[in-house]
Backbone as numpy.savetxt, mean C-alpha at the origin, in Angstrom:
# Nx Ny Nz CAx CAy CAz Cx Cy Cz
3.31 24.05 -11.04 2.53 23.11 -10.08 1.50 22.35 -11.56
1.56 22.98 -12.48 0.58 22.80 -13.79 1.04 21.15 -13.95
2.25 20.81 -14.26 2.79 19.86 -13.76 2.10 18.24 -12.80
1.82 18.83 -11.94 2.15 17.96 -10.63 0.04 17.67 -10.95
-0.56 18.66 -11.20 -1.93 18.64 -11.88 -1.95 17.72 -12.77
-1.71 17.52 -14.11 -1.29 16.56 -15.07 -0.99 15.43 -14.72
0.02 15.59 -14.26 0.38 13.93 -13.36 -0.24 13.30 -12.70
-0.93 14.04 -11.63 -2.22 13.95 -10.94 -3.27 12.89 -11.83
-3.80 13.75 -12.79 -4.78 13.50 -13.62 -4.58 12.22 -14.57
-3.15 12.10 -15.00 -2.58 11.22 -16.01 -2.92 9.61 -15.01
-2.64 9.43 -13.92 -2.58 8.41 -12.93 -3.85 8.24 -12.12
-4.82 8.86 -12.56 -6.16 8.80 -12.25 -6.01 8.93 -10.43
-5.23 10.30 -9.77 -4.97 10.15 -9.00 -6.41 10.63 -7.55
-7.66 11.43 -8.30 -8.75 11.77 -8.08 -9.57 10.78 -7.69
-9.74 9.83 -8.92 -10.79 8.62 -8.52 -10.02 7.61 -7.68
-8.82 7.50 -7.53 -8.51 6.67 -6.28 -8.51 7.21 -5.15
-8.28 8.59 -5.12 -8.12 9.13 -3.64 -9.39 9.16 -2.94
-10.90 9.09 -4.15 -11.97 9.31 -3.96 -12.35 7.31 -3.19
-11.72 6.49 -4.16 -12.18 4.97 -4.05 -11.33 4.91 -1.90
-10.12 5.25 -2.07 -9.23 5.36 -0.62 -10.41 5.46 0.50
-10.83 6.60 0.20 -11.59 7.20 1.33 -12.83 6.56 1.58
-13.63 6.36 0.70 -14.63 5.06 0.66 -14.34 3.83 0.62
-13.39 3.44 0.81 -12.80 1.73 2.03 -12.57 1.95 2.76
-11.98 3.19 3.24 -11.32 3.08 4.45 -12.98 3.79 5.36
-13.62 4.66 4.75 -14.99 4.76 5.52 -15.77 3.84 5.83
-15.76 2.87 4.68 -16.33 1.85 4.74 -16.13 0.91 5.53
-15.30 -0.05 6.11 -14.08 -0.37 6.49 -14.67 0.36 8.28
-14.93 2.04 8.50 -14.50 2.10 9.72 -16.41 1.87 10.09
-17.18 2.19 8.91 -18.56 1.75 9.33 -18.76 0.28 10.09
-17.81 -0.50 9.34 -18.20 -1.96 10.11 -17.33 -2.36 11.09
-16.61 -1.52 11.53 -15.62 -1.87 12.78 -16.08 -1.08 13.81
-16.53 0.16 13.44 -17.41 1.23 14.64 -16.22 1.14 15.29
-16.27 1.03 17.27 -15.09 1.61 17.62 -14.38 0.75 17.86
-14.62 -0.99 17.08 -13.42 -1.98 17.22 -12.57 -2.26 16.37
-11.58 -1.70 16.17 -10.74 -1.91 15.31 -10.00 -3.29 15.51
-10.00 -4.14 14.76 -9.05 -5.70 14.76 -7.86 -5.21 13.78
-6.68 -6.01 14.59 -5.61 -6.14 13.44 -6.50 -6.68 12.05
-7.26 -7.53 11.78 -7.71 -7.81 10.70 -8.02 -6.72 9.98
-8.89 -5.78 10.50 -9.77 -5.07 9.73 -8.89 -3.96 9.53
-7.93 -3.27 10.47 -7.00 -2.53 10.25 -6.00 -2.60 8.88
-5.40 -3.67 8.73 -4.64 -4.21 7.88 -5.79 -4.43 6.57
-6.91 -5.35 6.28 -7.72 -5.21 5.65 -7.79 -3.03 5.01
-8.19 -2.36 5.55 -8.29 -1.26 5.03 -7.11 -0.40 4.81
-5.92 -0.55 5.26 -4.56 -0.46 4.97 -4.27 -0.94 2.89
-4.45 -2.71 3.12 -4.22 -2.56 2.33 -5.15 -2.23 0.77
-6.53 -1.77 1.19 -7.60 -1.44 0.19 -6.69 -0.24 -0.08
-6.60 0.47 0.95 -6.00 2.05 0.76 -5.08 2.03 -0.67
-4.13 1.22 -0.25 -2.73 0.93 -0.81 -3.40 0.44 -2.28
-3.89 -0.56 -2.42 -4.18 -1.36 -3.48 -5.52 -0.46 -4.38
-5.95 0.27 -4.15 -6.66 1.04 -4.98 -5.91 2.21 -5.35
-5.53 2.87 -5.15 -4.42 3.70 -5.33 -3.04 3.26 -6.15
-3.02 1.94 -5.98 -1.80 1.66 -7.09 -2.34 1.19 -8.17
-3.50 1.20 -8.47 -3.62 1.12 -9.75 -3.37 2.52 -10.99
-3.07 3.25 -10.36 -2.33 4.93 -11.06 -0.95 4.83 -11.05
-0.24 3.84 -10.70 0.96 3.70 -11.03 1.67 3.87 -12.20
0.62 3.54 -13.10 1.63 3.66 -14.61 0.77 4.54 -15.13
1.18 5.29 -16.32 0.25 6.21 -17.38 -0.09 5.86 -18.61
-0.90 5.74 -19.13 -1.71 5.45 -20.41 -0.81 5.14 -21.43
0.27 5.95 -21.80 1.45 6.15 -22.93 3.21 6.14 -22.27
3.49 4.64 -22.27 5.44 4.86 -22.02 5.98 5.33 -22.55
6.01 5.26 -23.77 6.87 6.66 -24.37 6.57 8.18 -24.08
4.63 8.44 -23.98 4.82 9.97 -23.35 5.83 10.05 -22.21
5.36 8.94 -21.23 6.26 9.69 -19.99 7.85 9.18 -20.06
8.60 8.65 -21.01 9.95 8.41 -21.19 10.24 10.01 -21.81
9.37 11.00 -21.96 9.59 12.13 -22.79 9.70 13.63 -21.77
9.41 12.65 -20.43 9.13 13.97 -19.43 10.93 14.91 -18.83
10.38 16.10 -18.92 11.44 16.66 -18.78 12.22 16.39 -17.23
11.32 16.48 -16.13 12.13 15.93 -14.59 12.35 14.75 -14.79
13.66 14.22 -14.12 13.34 12.70 -13.57 12.37 11.80 -13.42
12.31 10.62 -14.06 11.13 10.06 -13.02 11.29 9.13 -11.95
12.70 8.86 -11.95 12.48 8.07 -10.52 12.74 8.93 -9.31
12.44 10.33 -8.98 11.84 11.27 -8.18 10.40 11.17 -8.06
9.72 11.13 -9.15 8.13 11.36 -9.19 7.65 10.22 -8.62
8.23 8.84 -9.22 8.01 7.13 -8.97 8.11 7.32 -7.39
9.03 7.81 -6.98 9.31 8.08 -5.36 8.20 8.85 -4.76
8.21 9.99 -4.96 7.20 10.56 -4.20 5.41 9.93 -4.17
5.52 9.55 -5.91 4.48 8.96 -6.29 3.84 8.02 -5.02
4.77 7.00 -4.95 4.47 5.80 -4.24 4.33 6.38 -2.57
5.76 7.11 -2.42 5.20 7.76 -0.65 4.30 8.62 -0.41
3.78 8.78 -1.42 2.57 9.78 -1.66 0.83 8.91 -1.20
1.31 7.80 -1.84 0.41 6.91 -1.60 0.35 6.39 -0.41
1.51 6.17 0.65 1.56 5.24 1.99 0.83 6.30 2.40
1.32 7.62 2.35 1.10 8.72 3.40 -0.42 9.13 3.63
-1.05 8.84 2.27 -2.62 9.09 2.48 -3.25 7.72 3.07
-2.72 6.40 2.60 -3.82 5.69 2.74 -3.28 5.40 3.98
-2.17 5.49 5.13 -1.72 5.00 6.23 -2.54 6.09 7.36
-2.56 7.65 7.17 -2.93 8.77 7.14 -4.84 8.78 7.22
-5.21 8.13 6.23 -6.57 8.16 6.57 -7.50 6.92 7.38
-6.28 6.45 7.12 -6.86 4.98 8.17 -6.77 5.31 9.67
-5.54 6.07 10.04 -5.37 6.63 11.32 -6.55 7.85 12.37
-6.36 8.02 10.82 -7.94 9.54 11.40 -8.97 8.59 11.75
-9.52 7.69 10.85 -10.78 6.82 10.91 -10.76 6.06 12.36
-9.40 5.47 12.77 -8.91 5.00 14.01 -9.63 5.91 15.11
-8.84 6.85 15.31 -9.62 7.84 16.06 -10.76 8.20 16.06
-11.55 7.88 15.18 -12.91 8.20 15.56 -13.40 7.59 16.46
-12.88 6.32 16.64 -13.39 5.21 17.44 -12.88 5.22 18.64
-13.01 4.41 19.60 -12.53 4.15 21.19 -11.42 3.36 20.71
-11.55 1.94 20.26 -10.29 1.59 20.32 -9.60 1.60 18.89
-8.12 1.89 19.06 -7.26 1.80 18.05 -6.18 1.06 17.81
-5.60 0.04 16.57 -4.90 -0.66 16.99 -3.67 0.29 16.60
-2.30 -0.18 17.30 -1.29 0.46 17.68 -0.84 1.10 16.24
-0.52 2.52 16.39 -0.37 3.04 14.77 1.22 2.36 14.22
2.50 1.95 15.15 3.15 1.73 14.62 2.64 -0.17 13.76
2.14 -0.32 14.08 1.20 -1.58 13.22 1.04 -0.88 11.85
0.02 -0.04 11.97 -0.24 0.32 10.59 0.35 1.28 9.73
1.49 1.58 10.59 2.78 2.00 9.64 3.44 1.11 9.26
3.71 0.09 9.89 4.79 -1.49 9.30 3.65 -1.75 8.08
2.33 -1.99 8.33 1.46 -2.74 7.15 1.54 -1.88 6.10
1.04 -0.40 6.04 1.48 0.37 5.06 3.16 0.20 4.51
4.01 0.18 5.20 5.22 -0.15 4.18 5.53 -1.14 3.76
5.42 -2.16 4.25 4.81 -3.89 3.86 3.87 -3.84 1.94
2.92 -3.19 2.63 1.93 -3.49 1.62 2.46 -2.48 0.18
2.66 -1.32 0.59 3.05 -0.20 -0.33 4.38 -0.59 -1.36
5.54 -1.56 -0.69 6.30 -2.32 -1.39 6.04 -3.51 -2.08
4.77 -4.28 -1.82 4.35 -5.11 -2.61 3.84 -4.61 -3.75
3.29 -2.90 -3.69 2.25 -2.77 -4.97 3.77 -2.00 -5.53
4.66 -1.65 -5.11 5.97 -1.26 -5.98 6.25 -2.55 -6.82
6.32 -3.78 -5.65 6.93 -4.92 -6.82 6.10 -5.47 -7.79
4.79 -5.58 -7.60 3.70 -5.71 -8.52 3.80 -5.01 -9.72
3.78 -3.71 -9.34 4.11 -2.55 -10.73 4.84 -2.80 -11.95
6.39 -3.21 -11.13 7.46 -2.88 -11.40 7.40 -4.43 -12.43
6.77 -5.79 -11.65 6.98 -6.95 -12.53 5.62 -6.68 -13.71
4.86 -6.40 -13.32 3.59 -7.00 -13.96 3.01 -5.56 -14.83
3.51 -4.39 -14.38 2.90 -3.19 -15.23 2.01 -2.73 -13.58
1.88 -1.14 -13.81 1.16 -0.27 -12.92 -0.12 -0.71 -12.96
-1.01 -0.83 -14.10 -2.39 -1.56 -13.41 -2.64 -2.07 -12.57
-1.56 -3.33 -12.69 -1.42 -4.67 -11.77 -0.92 -4.29 -10.54
-0.60 -2.89 -9.91 0.00 -2.59 -8.86 -0.81 -3.44 -7.68
-2.33 -3.71 -7.83 -2.86 -3.71 -6.68 -3.02 -5.23 -6.14
-2.36 -6.06 -7.19 -2.33 -7.43 -7.22 -1.61 -8.09 -6.12
-0.26 -7.77 -5.55 0.01 -8.42 -4.79 -0.20 -7.67 -3.66
-0.01 -7.31 -3.50 -0.77 -6.84 -2.10 -1.87 -7.20 -1.46
-3.07 -7.48 -2.31 -4.26 -7.88 -2.10 -4.12 -9.72 -1.66
-3.21 -10.23 -2.78 -2.81 -11.35 -2.65 -2.50 -12.04 -1.15
-1.24 -10.97 -1.10 -0.83 -11.63 0.12 -1.70 -11.07 1.60
-2.45 -10.16 1.92 -3.39 -10.14 2.58 -4.08 -11.08 2.91
-4.96 -11.87 1.81 -5.57 -12.72 1.81 -4.46 -14.05 2.14
-3.39 -14.42 1.46 -2.88 -15.62 2.25 -2.10 -15.61 3.67
-2.30 -13.80 4.11 -2.26 -14.00 5.60 -2.87 -14.38 6.59
-4.31 -13.72 5.94 -5.54 -14.19 6.83 -5.59 -15.38 6.65
-5.52 -16.55 6.11 -5.35 -17.88 5.92 -4.51 -18.38 6.19
-3.44 -17.93 6.90 -2.31 -18.70 8.10 -2.69 -18.25 9.37
-2.40 -19.46 9.62 -3.53 -19.58 11.22 -2.43 -18.96 12.22
-2.87 -18.37 13.52 -1.60 -17.89 14.42 -0.82 -18.20 15.19
-1.05 -19.72 15.07 -0.82 -20.37 16.29 0.80 -21.10 15.10
0.69 -21.08 13.61 2.00 -21.70 13.61 2.91 -20.57 13.35
3.87 -21.04 13.92 5.18 -20.39 14.81 6.20 -20.80 13.93
6.14 -21.45 12.39 6.97 -21.44 11.61 7.87 -20.27 11.08
8.65 -20.63 10.58 9.24 -19.19 9.62 8.45 -18.82 8.75
8.36 -19.79 7.75 7.33 -19.82 6.53 5.90 -18.84 7.09
5.23 -19.10 7.69 3.87 -18.71 8.31 4.47 -17.14 8.79
5.48 -16.88 9.88 5.65 -16.00 9.91 6.40 -14.68 9.16
6.50 -15.17 8.16 6.81 -14.56 6.82 5.74 -14.13 6.40
5.04 -15.36 5.60 3.77 -15.20 5.01 2.86 -14.05 5.77
2.37 -14.30 7.21 1.33 -13.67 7.85 2.29 -12.56 8.38
3.24 -12.23 8.22 3.74 -10.48 8.80 2.44 -9.78 8.65
1.43 -9.68 7.60 0.41 -8.27 8.03 -0.08 -8.32 9.44
-0.46 -9.28 9.79 -1.76 -9.85 10.76 -0.74 -9.88 12.34
0.51 -9.96 12.01 1.47 -9.92 13.50 2.10 -9.05 13.67
2.37 -8.17 12.69 3.50 -7.19 12.99 2.59 -5.97 13.61
3.58 -5.45 14.74 5.03 -5.44 15.19 5.29 -6.02 16.27
4.50 -7.04 16.39 4.91 -7.83 17.92 5.83 -8.92 17.59
5.85 -9.38 16.30 7.05 -10.60 15.40 8.04 -9.83 14.91
9.48 -9.80 15.54 10.25 -9.37 14.73 10.89 -9.42 12.91
10.57 -10.81 13.03 10.44 -11.57 11.59 9.53 -10.80 10.59
8.22 -10.81 11.20 7.47 -10.56 10.72 7.36 -8.34 10.18
8.35 -8.16 11.52 8.23 -6.36 10.98 9.47 -6.53 9.96
10.78 -7.02 9.94 11.49 -7.16 9.08 11.00 -7.88 7.85
9.99 -8.21 7.46 9.31 -8.87 6.22 9.03 -7.58 5.88
8.28 -6.99 6.95 7.52 -5.67 6.02 8.43 -4.64 5.84
9.62 -4.78 6.19 10.47 -3.42 5.85 11.48 -3.90 4.29
11.98 -5.35 4.64 12.37 -5.27 3.47 11.34 -5.72 1.97
10.02 -6.06 2.14 9.38 -5.45 1.19 9.08 -4.07 0.98
8.92 -3.35 1.66 8.85 -1.84 1.57 9.87 -1.68 0.52
11.24 -1.65 1.24 12.90 -1.03 0.81 12.49 -1.42 -0.57
12.40 -2.97 -0.82 12.86 -3.42 -2.10 11.75 -3.26 -3.18
10.24 -2.90 -2.79 9.11 -2.21 -3.61 9.35 -0.70 -4.21
9.90 -0.01 -3.16 9.73 1.61 -3.23 10.86 1.28 -4.20
12.42 1.10 -3.54 13.59 1.11 -4.91 12.86 0.58 -6.07
12.72 -0.33 -6.12 12.80 -1.22 -7.77 11.63 -0.14 -8.63
10.57 0.01 -7.81 9.53 0.88 -9.02 10.53 2.30 -8.95
11.06 3.09 -8.04 11.50 4.22 -8.16 12.28 3.82 -9.32
13.34 3.26 -9.12 14.52 3.43 -9.87 14.21 2.35 -11.52
13.21 1.64 -11.50 13.05 0.82 -12.76 11.64 1.20 -13.55
10.56 1.83 -12.62 9.22 1.96 -13.12 8.71 0.64 -13.33
7.42 0.95 -13.94 6.41 0.04 -14.70 6.93 -0.70 -15.43
6.58 -1.97 -15.35 6.95 -3.05 -17.28 6.35 -2.29 -18.38
6.90 -2.44 -19.33 6.59 -2.02 -20.52 5.85 -2.87 -21.42
C-alpha cells in the first residue's frame, strides 16, 4: 500500500483531486439545476484535464526502475482519472433537478480520457491536459447544424450519444489513448 501512496504523491494526485472537485463544484454552482450538454462536457473535460497533469513523474529514469510493471500502473492511473472525473460529475448532476444522460457523461469521459492519453504519450505527461481541452473548444465552435462527417467527428463531445459517428469517435479515441499511454507511457 505504501507504493500506492508514494505513486499518488509523485503524480500530484492529491492536488489534482482537489482541483477536479473544485472545477466540478464551480460548474455545479453555475449550472444549478439546469445542466446542459455544454456544461456537462466542460465539467468532464475540466476534471480529466486537471487530473491528466500528473500522468508523468518527475524523473523518467526513476520510473523505469520500478519493481511493478508500468503498463498496469499507467492503465490503472488513467482509468482511475476517468472514474473519478465522471463520478464527481454524475454526483454533482444528481444534486440538481435536470441531469444530462449518464451515457453522455460516460462517453465524454471515455473520449477525453483517450485524448489525455494520446497527449501524454505524444508530448509528455505535463501536457496531458492540452488535447482534451483543445478538442472541447473546437467542438464548441463547430455549429450543431453542420451534419458533415468532419463536423460530427470534431463535435463528438456535444453530440454524444445521439450520433453514432460521434459515439464511435469517442470510443476510438478512448481506446487508442488508453492503450497508447498504458503500453508506451509518456514522451521522454
